[in-house]
Amino acid sequence: MSDETELAPAAPADEAQPAPKRGRTFRKSRPPMLQAAAARQARIASLAWTTLGNRERVMAFLNADHAELGARPLDLAIASDAGLARVEHVLLAMADAPRSEG
């Protein structure tokens, strides 16, 4: 007695499935930022860095909802020139305020 196992016939070359892709694939999730919005983002990030002085404070300020502004400062600054002006005003007021040592 022999142990023979039946194998399914191989698919012809023209019916072969493509090999699965490996690695990450690029998915465009949103349209690219407009040039004006990118310029506002760079401007507010630069001012925040100059005013606040360290990465943690800059990231916290730009990415957290701000009570006085009613939104995240980064979103507001990117959205329009008026939004940028409002965020700049808040940052400049922070620069003029005395810092508490803690």
N, CA and C of each residue as an Amber inpcrd file, in Angstrom:
protein
   306
   0.8410000  -1.1760000   0.0000000   0.0000000   0.0000000   0.0000000
   0.8820000   1.2340000   0.0000000   0.4860000   2.1680000  -0.7620000
   1.2610000   3.3980000  -0.8330000   0.4140000   4.5660000  -0.3710000
   1.0900000   5.5020000   0.2590000   0.3940000   6.7160000   0.7040000
   0.5440000   7.7570000  -0.3790000  -0.4560000   7.8370000  -1.1830000
  -0.4210000   8.8410000  -2.2420000  -1.4110000   9.9400000  -1.8970000
  -0.9620000  11.1520000  -1.9870000  -1.8510000  12.2850000  -1.7690000
  -2.0950000  12.9450000  -3.1010000  -3.3240000  13.2980000  -3.3000000
  -3.6560000  13.9620000  -4.5540000  -3.4180000  15.4530000  -4.4100000
  -2.7500000  16.0150000  -5.3650000  -2.5220000  17.4490000  -5.4010000
  -3.3960000  18.0430000  -6.4830000  -3.9000000  19.2120000  -6.1890000
  -4.6910000  19.8960000  -7.2100000  -3.7640000  20.2770000  -8.3450000
  -4.2510000  20.2010000  -9.5640000  -3.3950000  20.5800000 -10.6840000
  -3.0210000  22.0560000 -10.5930000  -1.8240000  22.3660000 -10.9680000
  -1.3570000  23.7530000 -10.9400000  -2.1430000  24.5820000 -11.9370000
  -2.4020000  25.8290000 -11.5700000  -3.1230000  26.7280000 -12.4670000
  -2.2100000  27.1070000 -13.6230000  -2.7700000  27.2200000 -14.8060000
  -1.9640000  27.6710000 -15.9430000  -1.3530000  29.0400000 -15.6480000
  -0.2370000  29.3450000 -16.2680000   0.4920000  30.5890000 -16.0190000
  -0.3710000  31.8230000 -16.2250000  -1.2790000  31.7760000 -17.2000000
  -2.0980000  32.9580000 -17.4560000  -3.1650000  33.1720000 -16.3880000
  -3.4180000  32.1710000 -15.5380000  -4.4040000  32.3100000 -14.4720000
  -3.7510000  32.4820000 -13.1030000  -2.4460000  32.5420000 -13.0640000
  -1.7340000  32.6480000 -11.7900000  -2.0690000  33.9680000 -11.1090000
  -2.2030000  33.9020000  -9.8020000  -2.4940000  35.0990000  -9.0190000
  -1.2000000  35.8780000  -8.7930000  -1.2740000  37.2100000  -8.8100000
  -0.0630000  37.9950000  -8.5250000   0.3400000  37.8080000  -7.0690000
   1.6080000  37.8960000  -6.8250000   2.1130000  37.7760000  -5.4630000
   1.6040000  38.9470000  -4.6390000   1.2910000  38.7200000  -3.3780000
   0.8220000  39.8400000  -2.5450000   1.9230000  40.8830000  -2.3850000
   1.5030000  42.1240000  -2.3180000   2.4630000  43.2130000  -2.1260000
   2.9490000  43.1970000  -0.6920000   4.1920000  43.5170000  -0.5340000
   4.7680000  43.5620000   0.7990000   5.1020000  44.9970000   1.1600000
   5.0980000  45.2770000   2.4270000   5.4220000  46.6280000   2.8860000
   4.1980000  47.5170000   2.8670000   4.4340000  48.7390000   3.0950000
   3.3360000  49.7040000   3.1640000   3.0130000  50.2440000   1.7770000
   1.7680000  50.5100000   1.5800000   1.3650000  51.1370000   0.3390000
   0.9510000  52.5610000   0.6470000   1.1900000  53.4430000  -0.2700000
   0.8660000  54.8450000  -0.0770000  -0.6090000  55.0650000  -0.3640000
  -1.2760000  55.6530000   0.5850000  -2.6840000  56.0010000   0.3890000
  -2.8360000  57.4810000   0.6180000  -3.2830000  58.1430000  -0.3720000
  -3.4710000  59.5790000  -0.2690000  -4.7630000  59.8220000   0.5100000
  -4.6330000  60.2730000   1.7330000  -5.8030000  60.4160000   2.5860000
  -6.4300000  61.8070000   2.5180000  -5.6740000  62.7530000   2.0720000
  -6.2280000  64.1070000   1.9700000  -5.4420000  64.8770000   0.9150000
  -6.0450000  65.9300000   0.4100000  -5.3360000  66.6970000  -0.6230000
  -4.1320000  67.4160000  -0.0210000  -3.1340000  67.7040000  -0.8390000
  -1.9660000  68.4050000  -0.3120000  -2.3410000  69.7970000   0.1900000
  -1.5770000  70.2710000   1.1540000  -1.8240000  71.5860000   1.7290000
  -1.5190000  72.6610000   0.6850000  -2.3610000  73.6410000   0.6250000
  -2.1180000  74.7540000  -0.2930000  -0.8830000  75.5280000   0.1480000
  -0.2510000  76.1710000  -0.8030000   0.9890000  76.8960000  -0.5200000
   0.7790000  77.9700000   0.5520000  -0.3220000  78.6930000   0.4790000
  -0.5840000  79.7470000   1.4610000  -0.7690000  79.1530000   2.8590000
  -1.4680000  78.0280000   2.9480000  -1.6770000  77.3860000   4.2480000
  -0.3490000  76.8750000   4.8000000   0.4920000  76.3260000   3.9380000
   1.8010000  75.8400000   4.3740000   2.6640000  76.9980000   4.8770000
   2.5750000  78.1270000   4.2220000   3.3380000  79.3060000   4.6500000
   2.8520000  79.7940000   6.0190000   1.5260000  79.7660000   6.2330000
   0.9870000  80.1750000   7.5420000   1.4230000  79.1910000   8.6270000
   1.4430000  77.8980000   8.2980000   1.8770000  76.8980000   9.2590000
   3.3340000  77.1280000   9.6630000   4.1710000  77.3740000   8.6820000
   5.5890000  77.6270000   8.9730000   5.7550000  78.8860000   9.8150000
   4.9970000  79.9050000   9.4970000   5.1050000  81.1820000  10.2220000
   4.6930000  81.0340000  11.6880000   3.5750000  80.3350000  11.9290000
   3.1120000  80.2090000  13.3080000   4.0120000  79.2670000  14.1030000
   4.5220000  78.2270000  13.4580000   5.4400000  77.3140000  14.1430000
   6.7240000  78.0390000  14.5350000   7.2230000  78.8730000  13.6450000
   8.4350000  79.6390000  13.9300000   8.2080000  80.6180000  15.0780000
   7.0890000  81.3180000  15.0410000   6.7900000  82.2710000  16.1140000
   6.5960000  81.5430000  17.4470000   5.9220000  80.4020000  17.4080000
   5.7180000  79.6370000  18.6410000   7.0570000  79.1810000  19.2070000
   7.9490000  78.7330000  18.3400000   9.2690000  78.2900000  18.8090000
  10.0300000  79.4570000  19.4360000  10.0040000  80.6090000  18.7800000
  10.7050000  81.7850000  19.2930000  10.1070000  82.2390000  20.6280000
   8.8000000  82.1730000  20.7350000   8.1150000  82.6490000  21.9350000
   8.2080000  81.6660000  23.0970000   8.0090000  80.3910000  22.8110000
   7.8900000  79.3980000  23.8780000   9.1980000  78.6760000  24.1930000
  10.0840000  78.6160000  23.2350000  11.4370000  78.1680000  23.4940000
  11.7680000  76.6940000  23.5560000  10.7970000  75.8070000  23.7080000
  11.1500000  74.3870000  23.6830000  10.0460000  73.5870000  23.0080000
  10.4450000  72.4230000  22.5380000   9.5570000  71.5940000  21.7240000
   8.2650000  71.2320000  22.4490000   8.3530000  70.8190000  23.6980000
   7.1720000  70.3870000  24.4430000   6.1420000  71.5030000  24.5560000
   6.6080000  72.7000000  24.8920000   5.6840000  73.8320000  25.0280000
   5.0850000  74.2280000  23.6840000   5.8980000  74.1980000  22.6420000
   5.4080000  74.5410000  21.2930000   4.3330000  73.5490000  20.8600000
   4.6300000  72.2580000  20.9840000   3.6690000  71.2330000  20.5630000
   2.3830000  71.3080000  21.3830000   2.5190000  71.5150000  22.6790000
   1.3400000  71.6120000  23.5410000   0.4770000  72.8110000  23.1450000
   1.1050000  73.9490000  22.8980000   0.3430000  75.1390000  22.5320000
  -0.3490000  74.9620000  21.1870000   0.3830000  74.5340000  20.1850000
  -0.1770000  74.4540000  18.8280000  -1.2440000  73.3800000  18.6730000
  -1.1540000  72.2990000  19.4340000  -2.0270000  71.1540000  19.1970000
  -3.1580000  70.9660000  20.1940000  -3.2100000  71.7690000  21.2370000
  -4.2850000  71.6440000  22.2300000  -5.3140000  72.7500000  22.0010000
  -6.5620000  72.4290000  22.3070000  -7.5950000  73.4660000  22.2220000
  -7.2150000  74.6120000  23.1460000  -7.4030000  75.8270000  22.6470000
  -7.0590000  77.0240000  23.4080000  -8.3520000  77.7690000  23.7260000
  -8.6010000  78.0030000  25.0040000  -9.8630000  78.5990000  25.4420000
 -10.1060000  79.9620000  24.8040000  -9.1060000  80.8160000  24.7830000
  -9.2740000  82.1610000  24.2380000  -9.5510000  82.1400000  22.7340000
  -8.9370000  81.1910000  22.0350000  -9.1090000  81.1040000  20.5870000
 -10.3230000  80.2610000  20.1820000 -10.7450000  79.3750000  21.0640000
 -11.8860000  78.5160000  20.7640000 -11.5780000  77.4120000  19.7630000
 -10.3180000  77.0990000  19.5910000  -9.8940000  76.0560000  18.6450000
  -8.4390000  75.7190000  18.9030000  -7.9500000  74.7390000  18.1660000
  -6.5100000  74.4500000  18.2200000  -5.7880000  75.5560000  17.4650000
  -4.7880000  76.1830000  18.0490000  -4.0890000  77.2800000  17.3870000
  -3.5360000  76.9150000  16.0050000  -3.0080000  75.7170000  15.8530000
  -2.4550000  75.3320000  14.5610000  -3.5360000  75.2820000  13.4850000
  -4.6900000  74.6980000  13.8060000  -5.7940000  74.6450000  12.8380000
  -6.2610000  76.0400000  12.4580000  -6.3870000  76.8930000  13.4450000
  -6.8570000  78.2540000  13.2190000  -5.8710000  79.0330000  12.3530000
  -4.5780000  78.9030000  12.6400000  -3.5540000  79.6300000  11.8880000
  -3.4730000  79.1560000  10.4440000  -3.6200000  77.8700000  10.2140000
  -3.5460000  77.3300000   8.8590000  -4.7640000  77.7280000   8.0320000
  -5.9130000  77.8370000   8.6630000  -7.1760000  78.0500000   7.9480000
  -7.2600000  79.3730000   7.2050000  -6.7310000  80.4500000   7.7810000
  -6.8920000  81.7560000   7.1340000  -5.8840000  82.7610000   7.6810000
  -5.7320000  83.8610000   6.9640000  -4.8650000  84.9390000   7.4420000
  -5.4080000  85.5430000   8.7340000  -6.7360000  85.6450000   8.8340000
  -7.3390000  86.1840000  10.0550000  -7.0670000  85.2610000  11.2400000
  -7.1580000  83.9600000  11.0260000  -6.8570000  82.9990000  12.0830000
  -5.4000000  83.0810000  12.4980000  -4.5150000  83.2150000  11.5240000
  -3.0930000  83.3730000  11.8110000  -2.8610000  84.6020000  12.6750000
  -3.5020000  85.7020000  12.3340000  -3.3380000  86.9430000  13.0950000
  -3.8040000  86.7720000  14.5430000  -4.9090000  86.0470000  14.7420000
  -5.4070000  85.8160000  16.1040000  -4.4170000  85.0050000  16.9280000
  -3.8560000  83.9590000  16.3230000  -2.8980000  83.1150000  17.0470000
  -1.6130000  83.8920000  17.3160000  -1.1610000  84.6820000  16.3470000
   0.0270000  85.5200000  16.5580000  -0.1940000  86.4750000  17.7160000
  -1.3840000  87.0560000  17.7920000  -1.7120000  87.9920000  18.8690000
  -1.5850000  87.3010000  20.2400000  -2.1030000  86.0860000  20.3460000
  -2.0220000  85.3430000  21.6040000  -0.5640000  85.0290000  21.9400000
   0.1950000  84.5780000  20.9480000   1.6070000  84.2660000  21.2010000
   2.4040000  85.4940000  21.6180000   2.1590000  86.6110000  20.9640000
   2.8810000  87.8310000  21.3120000   2.5110000  88.3090000  22.7150000
   1.2530000  88.1220000  23.1050000   0.8390000  88.4560000  24.4680000
   1.5500000  87.5470000  25.4710000   1.7310000  86.2900000  25.1100000
   2.4560000  85.3540000  25.9840000   3.9180000  85.7780000  26.1220000
   4.4810000  86.2880000  25.0510000   5.8920000  86.7390000  25.0920000
   6.0560000  87.9440000  25.9950000   5.0410000  88.8090000  26.0300000
   5.1070000  90.0120000  26.8450000   4.8220000  89.7380000  28.3170000
   4.1230000  88.6280000  28.5840000   3.7670000  88.2910000  29.9780000
   5.0070000  87.7680000  30.7080000   5.1460000  88.1170000  31.9730000
   6.2830000  87.5900000  32.7460000   6.1440000  86.0840000  32.9090000
   7.2520000  85.3720000  32.7840000   7.2420000  83.9140000  32.9440000
   7.4000000  83.5690000  34.4090000   6.6270000  82.5950000  34.8180000
   6.7770000  82.1190000  36.2020000   7.8180000  81.0130000  36.2240000
   8.7130000  81.0960000  37.1670000   9.7570000  80.0880000  37.3180000
   9.1760000  78.9600000  38.1800000   9.2420000  77.7380000  37.6980000
   8.6330000  76.6830000  38.4910000   9.3110000  75.4460000  38.3520000
